[in-house]
PDB file of C-alpha atoms in Angstrom:
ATOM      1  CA  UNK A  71    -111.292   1.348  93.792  1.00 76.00           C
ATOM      2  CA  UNK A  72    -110.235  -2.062  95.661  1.00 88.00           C
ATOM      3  CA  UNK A  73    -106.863  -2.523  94.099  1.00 90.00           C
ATOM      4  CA  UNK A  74    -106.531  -5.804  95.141  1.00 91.00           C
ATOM      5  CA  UNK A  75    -109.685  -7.511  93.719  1.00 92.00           C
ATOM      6  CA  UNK A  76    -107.403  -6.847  90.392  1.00 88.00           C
ATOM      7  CA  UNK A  77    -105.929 -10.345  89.238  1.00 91.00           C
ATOM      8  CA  UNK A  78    -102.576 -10.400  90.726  1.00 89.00           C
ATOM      9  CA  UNK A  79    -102.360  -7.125  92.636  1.00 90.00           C
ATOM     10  CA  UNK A  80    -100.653  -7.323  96.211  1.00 93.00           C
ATOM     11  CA  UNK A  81    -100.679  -5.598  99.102  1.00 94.00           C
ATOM     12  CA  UNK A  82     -97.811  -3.679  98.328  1.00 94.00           C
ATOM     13  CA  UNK A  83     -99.148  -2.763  94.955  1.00 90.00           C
ATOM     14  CA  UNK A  84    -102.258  -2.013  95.578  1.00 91.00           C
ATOM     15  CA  UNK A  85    -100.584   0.884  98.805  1.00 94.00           C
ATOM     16  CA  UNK A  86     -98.457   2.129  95.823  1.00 91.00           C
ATOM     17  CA  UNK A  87    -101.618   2.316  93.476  1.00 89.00           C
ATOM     18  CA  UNK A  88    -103.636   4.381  95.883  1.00 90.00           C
ATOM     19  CA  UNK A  89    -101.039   6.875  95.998  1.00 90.00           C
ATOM     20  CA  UNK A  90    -100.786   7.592  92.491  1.00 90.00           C
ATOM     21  CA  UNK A  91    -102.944  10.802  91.276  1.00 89.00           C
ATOM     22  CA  UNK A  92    -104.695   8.625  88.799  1.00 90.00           C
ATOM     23  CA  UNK A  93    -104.264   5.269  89.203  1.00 88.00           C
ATOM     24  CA  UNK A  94    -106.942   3.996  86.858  1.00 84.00           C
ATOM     25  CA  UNK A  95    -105.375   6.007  83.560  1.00 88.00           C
ATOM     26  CA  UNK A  96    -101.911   3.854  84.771  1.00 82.00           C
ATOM     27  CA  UNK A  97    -103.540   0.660  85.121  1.00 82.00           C
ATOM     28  CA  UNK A  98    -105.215   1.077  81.780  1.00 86.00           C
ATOM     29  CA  UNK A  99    -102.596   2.670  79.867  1.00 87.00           C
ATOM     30  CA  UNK A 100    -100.385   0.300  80.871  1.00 78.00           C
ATOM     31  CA  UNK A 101     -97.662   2.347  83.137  1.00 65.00           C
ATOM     32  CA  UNK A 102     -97.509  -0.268  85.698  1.00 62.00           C
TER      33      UNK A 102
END
């Protein structure tokens, strides 16, 4: 997933995103 096509998502975010286990359950849970 391209982090930072998501509406204000930077660079550093989207690093920190890609690290994460599951990323996608955060960003659509709401954990970030």
């Amino acid at each position: 997933m391209d982090f930072e096509t998501i509406p204000g998502v930077g660079e550093k975010t989207a690093a920190a995103l890609a690290e994460l286990d599951d990323a996608e359950r955060a960003l659509t849970d709401g954990d970030v």
